[in-house]
Amino acid sequence: MKQFILFSMIGTAMVCSVSSCNVSTSDTFDPFVDGPLIKTDGTTLSLAAEISRLGMRSAGELLRIEITSDEVRGVYLLKRDALQTSAGVIVGGGPVNKAFTHVVREDGELFLFIDALIGSQATASIEVDTSSTAVPALPNQRIQIVFDTDFLVDGLFDPEATGEAGDAEAMDFLSSIQPTVRAEILTRIQQIYDGTGVTLFGPDDAPQEPFSTLTISGQRKLATGDELDGLEVVGCSDVVVFGELLSDATRVDAGNHELADNAIVYVGSFRGTGTCNAGLIVNSTNNIINALSLSGAHEIGHLLGLNHTALDGIMSSAPSFAIQRQLQFQRSQIALDVGRGDEVFTTVIQDPQLYFDEILAP
Ligand SMILES: [Zn+2]
């Protein structure tokens, strides 16, 4: 069961004098105003706050950023949100434990957001890189969608099922709709990414390198280890993974620095054996197309650096269950996974179209 906790990063400012230290209740701490100002001269710093200020930056500036920590999951660059106070909107990001460069695309105040549990520590070094005179161009992101030969039959037909679900007719049905489902998934994902700067390719195309891939696989993937940690499993024989990025330990390619990374959708995970996802999509062509294309679009979102969000759009944590309707990309607070199956919402806004405009060539 998922529990949602509304969380706002608002505390109270500390007002200290020599003899006393009082917490002021009249003054609200706004990290976008009162957060620590980070030096950008390459000094090694210890960072505890989730949001720090990088000051006014100029278009064309290159920031070389390196965050080292075992506890941090991702690093994001924010600008102040134009639509609501005390919020920042994501304009870029990068990996942890590996230096990356952020190109400032427009003049304005910039912030650093560290995706980590409260209380986590990181070592940071941020330096304005003056070695290059030319501003790097925005990259093209090409993604090829490929399918296992019998992705539907292998994925959804259960030979151990009793009754109609396990008979030859069920297998013939899945086999007969496979070409239609494949074509429809391509069409739907194309529509979703239309105008984002992402170029999608089908299985028969030969995209120019580098390119990423999304595989629609017949496999069934059971959750293991961390994914199961503390999850309360009620009435399910299996807890499954519907899709993921295939790069080691990467949930999200923050800032889209990898242009040849790979994601997968596990069609077999949609074939339930317990009550959690049993028979969710099987035997309805429309449900199969909706669930698989939305899940594919969601995993591509992670390949590009999108996080899970609070609202019920493509990047919510369970698009796989939106079997009877279409979801859109939505502007929303991002949701942080805090373990035990819980999510916390932040003052960090993800606006997919704005983000795509910042990171991809049109
Ligand atoms: Zn996801």
Short mmCIF file of C-alpha atoms and ligand atoms in Angstrom, two decimals:
data_model
loop_
_atom_site.label_atom_id
_atom_site.label_comp_id
_atom_site.label_asym_id
_atom_site.label_seq_id
_atom_site.Cartn_x
_atom_site.Cartn_y
_atom_site.Cartn_z
CA MET A 1 0.00 0.00 0.00
CA LYS A 2 1.31 3.41 -0.93
CA GLN A 3 1.14 6.13 1.63
CA PHE A 4 1.43 9.71 0.51
CA ILE A 5 2.79 12.35 2.82
CA LEU A 6 2.49 16.01 1.93
CA PHE A 7 5.82 17.57 2.59
CA SER A 8 6.83 21.16 2.22
CA MET A 9 10.40 22.22 2.74
CA ILE A 10 9.47 25.06 5.01
CA GLY A 11 10.97 25.45 8.43
CA THR A 12 11.60 28.40 10.68
CA ALA A 13 14.64 30.62 10.52
CA MET A 14 17.08 30.53 13.39
CA VAL A 15 17.79 33.89 15.04
CA CYS A 16 20.74 33.66 17.39
CA SER A 17 22.42 36.15 19.67
CA VAL A 18 25.43 35.68 21.93
CA SER A 19 23.35 34.69 24.93
CA SER A 20 20.37 32.98 23.34
CA CYS A 21 19.21 31.15 20.31
CA ASN A 22 15.53 31.47 19.52
CA VAL A 23 13.50 30.02 16.73
CA SER A 24 11.66 32.83 15.01
CA THR A 25 8.13 31.86 14.14
CA SER A 26 7.32 35.07 12.29
CA ASP A 27 9.88 34.46 9.59
CA THR A 28 9.31 31.55 7.21
CA PHE A 29 12.36 29.88 5.81
CA ASP A 30 12.27 29.78 2.02
CA PRO A 31 15.17 27.74 0.60
CA PHE A 32 14.93 29.69 -2.65
CA VAL A 33 15.66 32.89 -0.73
CA ASP A 34 17.28 31.82 2.53
CA GLY A 35 19.05 28.61 1.47
CA PRO A 36 22.83 28.42 1.57
CA LEU A 37 24.66 30.22 -1.23
CA ILE A 38 27.19 27.84 -2.80
CA LYS A 39 30.59 29.02 -3.94
CA THR A 40 31.26 28.36 -7.62
CA ASP A 41 35.05 28.49 -7.46
CA GLY A 42 35.66 24.74 -7.18
CA THR A 43 35.97 24.73 -3.38
CA THR A 44 35.08 21.38 -1.82
CA LEU A 45 31.97 21.82 0.30
CA SER A 46 29.91 19.68 2.60
CA LEU A 47 26.24 19.92 1.63
CA ALA A 48 23.36 18.94 3.83
CA ALA A 49 20.50 21.03 2.49
CA GLU A 50 18.30 19.70 -0.26
CA ILE A 51 18.14 23.05 -2.03
CA SER A 52 21.10 25.43 -2.29
CA ARG A 53 21.45 28.68 -4.19
CA LEU A 54 23.92 29.01 -7.07
CA GLY A 55 23.32 32.75 -7.44
CA MET A 56 22.65 34.71 -10.64
CA ARG A 57 24.06 32.88 -13.64
CA SER A 58 24.52 34.09 -17.20
CA ALA A 59 23.48 32.35 -20.40
CA GLY A 60 26.40 30.47 -21.94
CA GLU A 61 28.13 29.80 -18.62
CA LEU A 62 29.31 26.23 -18.07
CA LEU A 63 29.11 24.84 -14.54
CA ARG A 64 31.28 21.86 -13.74
CA ILE A 65 29.48 20.00 -10.95
CA GLU A 66 30.66 17.04 -8.92
CA ILE A 67 28.61 15.63 -6.05
CA THR A 68 30.06 12.71 -4.11
CA SER A 69 27.88 10.67 -1.80
CA ASP A 70 26.65 7.14 -1.20
CA GLU A 71 23.29 8.50 -0.11
CA VAL A 72 22.41 10.85 -2.95
CA ARG A 73 20.38 9.52 -5.90
CA GLY A 74 20.38 12.43 -8.29
CA VAL A 75 21.32 16.05 -8.71
CA TYR A 76 19.11 18.64 -10.39
CA LEU A 77 19.47 22.24 -11.50
CA LEU A 78 16.42 24.42 -10.91
CA LYS A 79 15.32 27.89 -11.82
CA ARG A 80 12.76 29.78 -9.79
CA ASP A 81 9.26 28.74 -10.77
CA ALA A 82 7.33 31.51 -12.51
CA LEU A 83 3.94 30.14 -11.49
CA GLN A 84 4.21 29.60 -7.76
CA THR A 85 6.26 31.07 -4.95
CA SER A 86 8.85 29.06 -3.06
CA ALA A 87 9.23 26.46 -5.77
CA GLY A 88 11.83 25.65 -8.38
CA VAL A 89 11.43 24.06 -11.79
CA ILE A 90 13.92 21.53 -13.18
CA VAL A 91 16.13 22.76 -16.05
CA GLY A 92 18.84 20.10 -15.91
CA GLY A 93 20.65 17.62 -13.76
CA GLY A 94 23.33 15.02 -13.60
CA PRO A 95 24.67 11.88 -11.98
CA VAL A 96 26.19 11.43 -8.53
CA ASN A 97 29.85 10.42 -8.06
CA LYS A 98 30.72 11.54 -11.59
CA ALA A 99 31.44 15.08 -12.71
CA PHE A 100 29.10 16.63 -15.26
CA THR A 101 28.71 19.96 -16.99
CA HIS A 102 25.57 22.04 -16.89
CA VAL A 103 25.14 24.65 -19.60
CA VAL A 104 23.23 27.72 -18.45
CA ARG A 105 20.74 28.44 -21.23
CA GLU A 106 19.27 31.72 -19.94
CA ASP A 107 20.18 34.47 -17.47
CA GLY A 108 18.71 34.07 -14.02
CA GLU A 109 19.00 32.64 -10.55
CA LEU A 110 19.93 28.97 -10.41
CA PHE A 111 19.51 26.40 -7.62
CA LEU A 112 20.94 22.98 -6.88
CA PHE A 113 18.57 20.28 -5.66
CA ILE A 114 19.94 17.08 -4.21
CA ASP A 115 17.63 14.06 -4.28
CA ALA A 116 18.45 12.31 -1.02
CA LEU A 117 16.79 11.36 2.19
CA ILE A 118 16.65 14.13 4.78
CA GLY A 119 19.82 14.08 6.83
CA SER A 120 22.00 12.75 4.00
CA GLN A 121 25.40 14.34 3.47
CA ALA A 122 27.27 14.99 0.26
CA THR A 123 30.56 16.49 -0.76
CA ALA A 124 30.19 19.01 -3.55
CA SER A 125 32.41 20.99 -5.83
CA ILE A 126 31.00 23.48 -8.32
CA GLU A 127 33.14 25.52 -10.63
CA VAL A 128 32.44 27.88 -13.48
CA ASP A 129 34.30 26.31 -16.39
CA THR A 130 36.09 28.98 -18.38
CA SER A 131 38.18 26.59 -20.48
CA SER A 132 35.68 26.48 -23.31
CA THR A 133 34.65 29.54 -25.28
CA ALA A 134 31.90 27.91 -27.37
CA VAL A 135 28.59 26.98 -25.77
CA PRO A 136 27.90 23.30 -26.51
CA ALA A 137 24.88 22.72 -28.74
CA LEU A 138 21.88 20.86 -27.35
CA PRO A 139 22.03 17.15 -28.22
CA ASN A 140 19.64 15.11 -30.36
CA GLN A 141 18.06 12.16 -28.58
CA ARG A 142 17.17 9.23 -30.81
CA ILE A 143 15.31 6.25 -29.35
CA GLN A 144 14.58 2.99 -31.10
CA ILE A 145 11.65 0.88 -29.90
CA VAL A 146 12.18 -2.85 -30.38
CA PHE A 147 9.98 -5.85 -29.57
CA ASP A 148 10.72 -9.43 -28.57
CA THR A 149 9.41 -11.67 -31.38
CA ASP A 150 6.53 -13.09 -29.36
CA PHE A 151 6.30 -10.39 -26.73
CA LEU A 152 2.56 -10.80 -26.23
CA VAL A 153 2.30 -14.58 -26.32
CA ASP A 154 5.39 -15.06 -24.14
CA GLY A 155 4.32 -12.26 -21.84
CA LEU A 156 0.61 -12.71 -21.35
CA PHE A 157 -0.17 -16.35 -22.09
CA ASP A 158 -0.03 -18.44 -18.95
CA PRO A 159 0.11 -22.18 -19.74
CA GLU A 160 -0.58 -22.91 -16.08
CA ALA A 161 -3.77 -20.88 -15.99
CA THR A 162 -6.95 -22.86 -15.73
CA GLY A 163 -10.05 -22.34 -17.83
CA GLU A 164 -10.22 -19.98 -20.79
CA ALA A 165 -7.08 -18.02 -19.92
CA GLY A 166 -4.92 -21.11 -20.42
CA ASP A 167 -6.46 -22.63 -23.53
CA ALA A 168 -5.34 -22.63 -27.16
CA GLU A 169 -7.89 -19.99 -28.06
CA ALA A 170 -6.31 -17.51 -25.64
CA MET A 171 -2.92 -18.14 -27.19
CA ASP A 172 -4.29 -17.70 -30.72
CA PHE A 173 -5.95 -14.45 -29.70
CA LEU A 174 -2.68 -13.02 -28.34
CA SER A 175 -0.78 -14.19 -31.39
CA SER A 176 -3.33 -12.69 -33.78
CA ILE A 177 -3.30 -9.22 -32.21
CA GLN A 178 0.51 -9.00 -31.87
CA PRO A 179 1.14 -7.06 -35.13
CA THR A 180 -1.66 -4.58 -34.36
CA VAL A 181 -0.46 -4.05 -30.80
CA ARG A 182 3.12 -3.51 -31.98
CA ALA A 183 2.06 -0.91 -34.55
CA GLU A 184 -0.26 0.85 -32.09
CA ILE A 185 2.40 1.06 -29.37
CA LEU A 186 4.74 2.76 -31.85
CA THR A 187 2.01 5.19 -32.94
CA ARG A 188 0.95 6.07 -29.37
CA ILE A 189 4.49 6.67 -28.09
CA GLN A 190 5.22 8.77 -31.21
CA GLN A 191 2.16 10.90 -30.43
CA ILE A 192 3.20 11.34 -26.79
CA TYR A 193 6.72 12.52 -27.74
CA ASP A 194 5.63 14.66 -30.67
CA GLY A 195 7.24 18.11 -30.41
CA THR A 196 9.60 17.21 -27.55
CA GLY A 197 12.82 16.97 -29.54
CA VAL A 198 12.97 13.17 -29.15
CA THR A 199 13.12 11.25 -32.44
CA LEU A 200 11.61 7.78 -32.22
CA PHE A 201 12.45 4.87 -34.49
CA GLY A 202 10.71 1.55 -35.08
CA PRO A 203 12.29 -1.91 -35.05
CA ASP A 204 13.02 -1.84 -38.80
CA ASP A 205 14.79 1.54 -38.78
CA ALA A 206 18.54 2.06 -38.52
CA PRO A 207 19.00 5.19 -36.41
CA GLN A 208 22.27 7.09 -36.51
CA GLU A 209 24.42 6.57 -33.39
CA PRO A 210 24.27 7.36 -30.57
CA PHE A 211 20.73 6.20 -29.83
CA SER A 212 18.88 4.71 -26.89
CA THR A 213 16.54 1.72 -26.97
CA LEU A 214 13.25 0.76 -25.40
CA THR A 215 12.63 -2.99 -25.49
CA ILE A 216 9.11 -4.34 -25.17
CA SER A 217 10.00 -7.71 -23.72
CA GLY A 218 7.93 -10.82 -23.06
CA GLN A 219 9.77 -11.38 -19.78
CA ARG A 220 8.20 -11.32 -16.35
CA LYS A 221 10.32 -9.55 -13.74
CA LEU A 222 9.87 -10.14 -10.04
CA ALA A 223 10.83 -7.43 -7.59
CA THR A 224 13.83 -8.25 -5.45
CA GLY A 225 15.91 -6.81 -2.64
CA ASP A 226 15.51 -3.05 -2.27
CA GLU A 227 12.33 -2.94 -4.32
CA LEU A 228 10.64 -5.24 -1.81
CA ASP A 229 12.16 -3.57 1.22
CA GLY A 230 9.39 -2.96 3.72
CA LEU A 231 6.65 -3.29 1.08
CA GLU A 232 3.53 -4.67 2.60
CA VAL A 233 2.44 -7.46 0.32
CA VAL A 234 -1.23 -8.25 0.80
CA GLY A 235 -2.97 -10.82 -1.32
CA CYS A 236 -0.27 -10.97 -3.97
CA SER A 237 1.83 -13.98 -4.70
CA ASP A 238 4.28 -11.92 -6.73
CA VAL A 239 5.43 -8.32 -6.64
CA VAL A 240 6.52 -7.41 -10.15
CA VAL A 241 8.49 -4.72 -11.93
CA PHE A 242 6.68 -3.34 -15.01
CA GLY A 243 9.70 -1.60 -16.48
CA GLU A 244 13.06 -0.05 -15.67
CA LEU A 245 16.29 1.43 -16.99
CA LEU A 246 18.92 -1.19 -17.71
CA SER A 247 21.94 0.86 -16.69
CA ASP A 248 23.51 -0.20 -13.40
CA ALA A 249 21.80 1.27 -10.38
CA THR A 250 20.31 4.13 -12.39
CA ARG A 251 16.67 4.92 -11.83
CA VAL A 252 16.67 8.15 -13.79
CA ASP A 253 19.23 9.65 -16.20
CA ALA A 254 19.08 13.09 -14.57
CA GLY A 255 19.89 15.81 -17.12
CA ASN A 256 19.97 13.18 -19.92
CA HIS A 257 23.76 12.87 -20.11
CA GLU A 258 23.54 9.34 -21.53
CA LEU A 259 22.36 9.38 -25.14
CA ALA A 260 22.72 5.61 -25.65
CA ASP A 261 21.06 4.20 -22.54
CA ASN A 262 18.45 1.45 -22.53
CA ALA A 263 15.08 0.80 -20.95
CA ILE A 264 12.71 -2.15 -20.90
CA VAL A 265 9.03 -2.91 -20.37
CA TYR A 266 8.31 -6.38 -18.98
CA VAL A 267 5.08 -7.52 -20.64
CA GLY A 268 5.07 -10.72 -18.56
CA SER A 269 4.71 -8.60 -15.41
CA PHE A 270 1.24 -7.57 -16.57
CA ARG A 271 0.09 -11.20 -16.36
CA GLY A 272 -1.03 -11.50 -12.78
CA THR A 273 -0.94 -14.56 -10.63
CA GLY A 274 -2.02 -12.78 -7.48
CA THR A 275 -4.76 -10.27 -6.86
CA CYS A 276 -2.57 -7.15 -7.27
CA ASN A 277 -2.37 -7.20 -11.04
CA ALA A 278 -4.18 -10.38 -12.00
CA GLY A 279 -5.59 -10.33 -15.50
CA LEU A 280 -5.41 -6.56 -15.60
CA ILE A 281 -4.93 -6.21 -19.32
CA VAL A 282 -5.20 -9.69 -20.74
CA ASN A 283 -7.97 -10.30 -23.30
CA SER A 284 -8.64 -6.67 -24.17
CA THR A 285 -6.66 -5.35 -27.11
CA ASN A 286 -7.34 -1.77 -26.07
CA ASN A 287 -6.20 -2.34 -22.47
CA ILE A 288 -3.04 -4.06 -23.66
CA ILE A 289 -2.20 -1.17 -26.01
CA ASN A 290 -2.90 1.49 -23.37
CA ALA A 291 -0.93 -0.19 -20.59
CA LEU A 292 2.10 -1.06 -22.71
CA SER A 293 2.36 2.26 -24.56
CA LEU A 294 1.98 4.30 -21.37
CA SER A 295 4.54 2.13 -19.60
CA GLY A 296 6.90 2.53 -22.58
CA ALA A 297 6.44 6.32 -22.58
CA HIS A 298 7.07 6.34 -18.81
CA GLU A 299 10.37 4.42 -19.12
CA ILE A 300 11.50 6.70 -21.96
CA GLY A 301 10.74 9.58 -19.55
CA HIS A 302 13.24 8.07 -17.08
CA LEU A 303 15.81 7.67 -19.92
CA LEU A 304 15.49 11.41 -20.52
CA GLY A 305 15.73 12.29 -16.83
CA LEU A 306 12.11 12.63 -15.73
CA ASN A 307 11.17 11.67 -12.17
CA HIS A 308 8.02 10.28 -10.65
CA THR A 309 5.46 12.99 -9.98
CA ALA A 310 2.62 13.69 -7.59
CA LEU A 311 -0.14 14.03 -10.17
CA ASP A 312 -1.71 11.32 -12.22
CA GLY A 313 0.23 11.75 -15.46
CA ILE A 314 2.61 9.60 -17.49
CA MET A 315 5.33 10.03 -14.83
CA SER A 316 3.22 8.97 -11.83
CA SER A 317 4.59 5.78 -10.31
CA ALA A 318 1.89 3.49 -11.68
CA PRO A 319 1.01 4.39 -15.28
CA SER A 320 0.73 0.66 -15.95
CA PHE A 321 -2.65 0.67 -14.25
CA ALA A 322 -4.14 3.34 -16.51
CA ILE A 323 -5.49 0.66 -18.77
CA GLN A 324 -8.71 2.32 -19.90
CA ARG A 325 -7.56 5.86 -20.54
CA GLN A 326 -4.72 7.90 -21.92
CA LEU A 327 -2.37 9.87 -19.67
CA GLN A 328 -0.50 13.03 -20.62
CA PHE A 329 2.75 14.59 -19.51
CA GLN A 330 1.89 16.91 -16.64
CA ARG A 331 3.56 19.73 -14.82
CA SER A 332 3.72 18.53 -11.20
CA GLN A 333 5.77 18.33 -8.02
CA ILE A 334 8.24 15.48 -8.15
CA ALA A 335 7.72 12.58 -5.76
CA LEU A 336 10.71 11.23 -3.87
CA ASP A 337 10.89 7.60 -2.94
CA VAL A 338 11.60 7.45 0.78
CA GLY A 339 11.61 3.67 1.07
CA ARG A 340 8.99 1.36 2.51
CA GLY A 341 6.89 2.06 -0.59
CA ASP A 342 6.31 5.66 0.55
CA GLU A 343 6.62 8.83 -1.50
CA VAL A 344 7.18 12.40 -0.38
CA PHE A 345 6.26 15.42 -2.50
CA THR A 346 8.65 18.32 -2.79
CA THR A 347 8.77 21.96 -3.81
CA VAL A 348 10.58 20.85 -6.95
CA ILE A 349 8.43 21.14 -10.06
CA GLN A 350 8.87 18.99 -13.14
CA ASP A 351 7.48 20.54 -16.29
CA PRO A 352 8.27 18.00 -19.03
CA GLN A 353 7.94 20.37 -22.00
CA LEU A 354 10.05 23.08 -20.34
CA TYR A 355 12.65 20.45 -19.40
CA PHE A 356 12.78 18.99 -22.93
CA ASP A 357 13.28 22.50 -24.32
CA GLU A 358 16.25 22.96 -21.93
CA ILE A 359 18.01 19.66 -22.67
CA LEU A 360 17.21 18.69 -26.28
CA ALA A 361 17.73 20.21 -29.71
CA PRO A 362 14.33 21.05 -31.21
ZN ZN B 1 9.01 4.85 -12.99
#
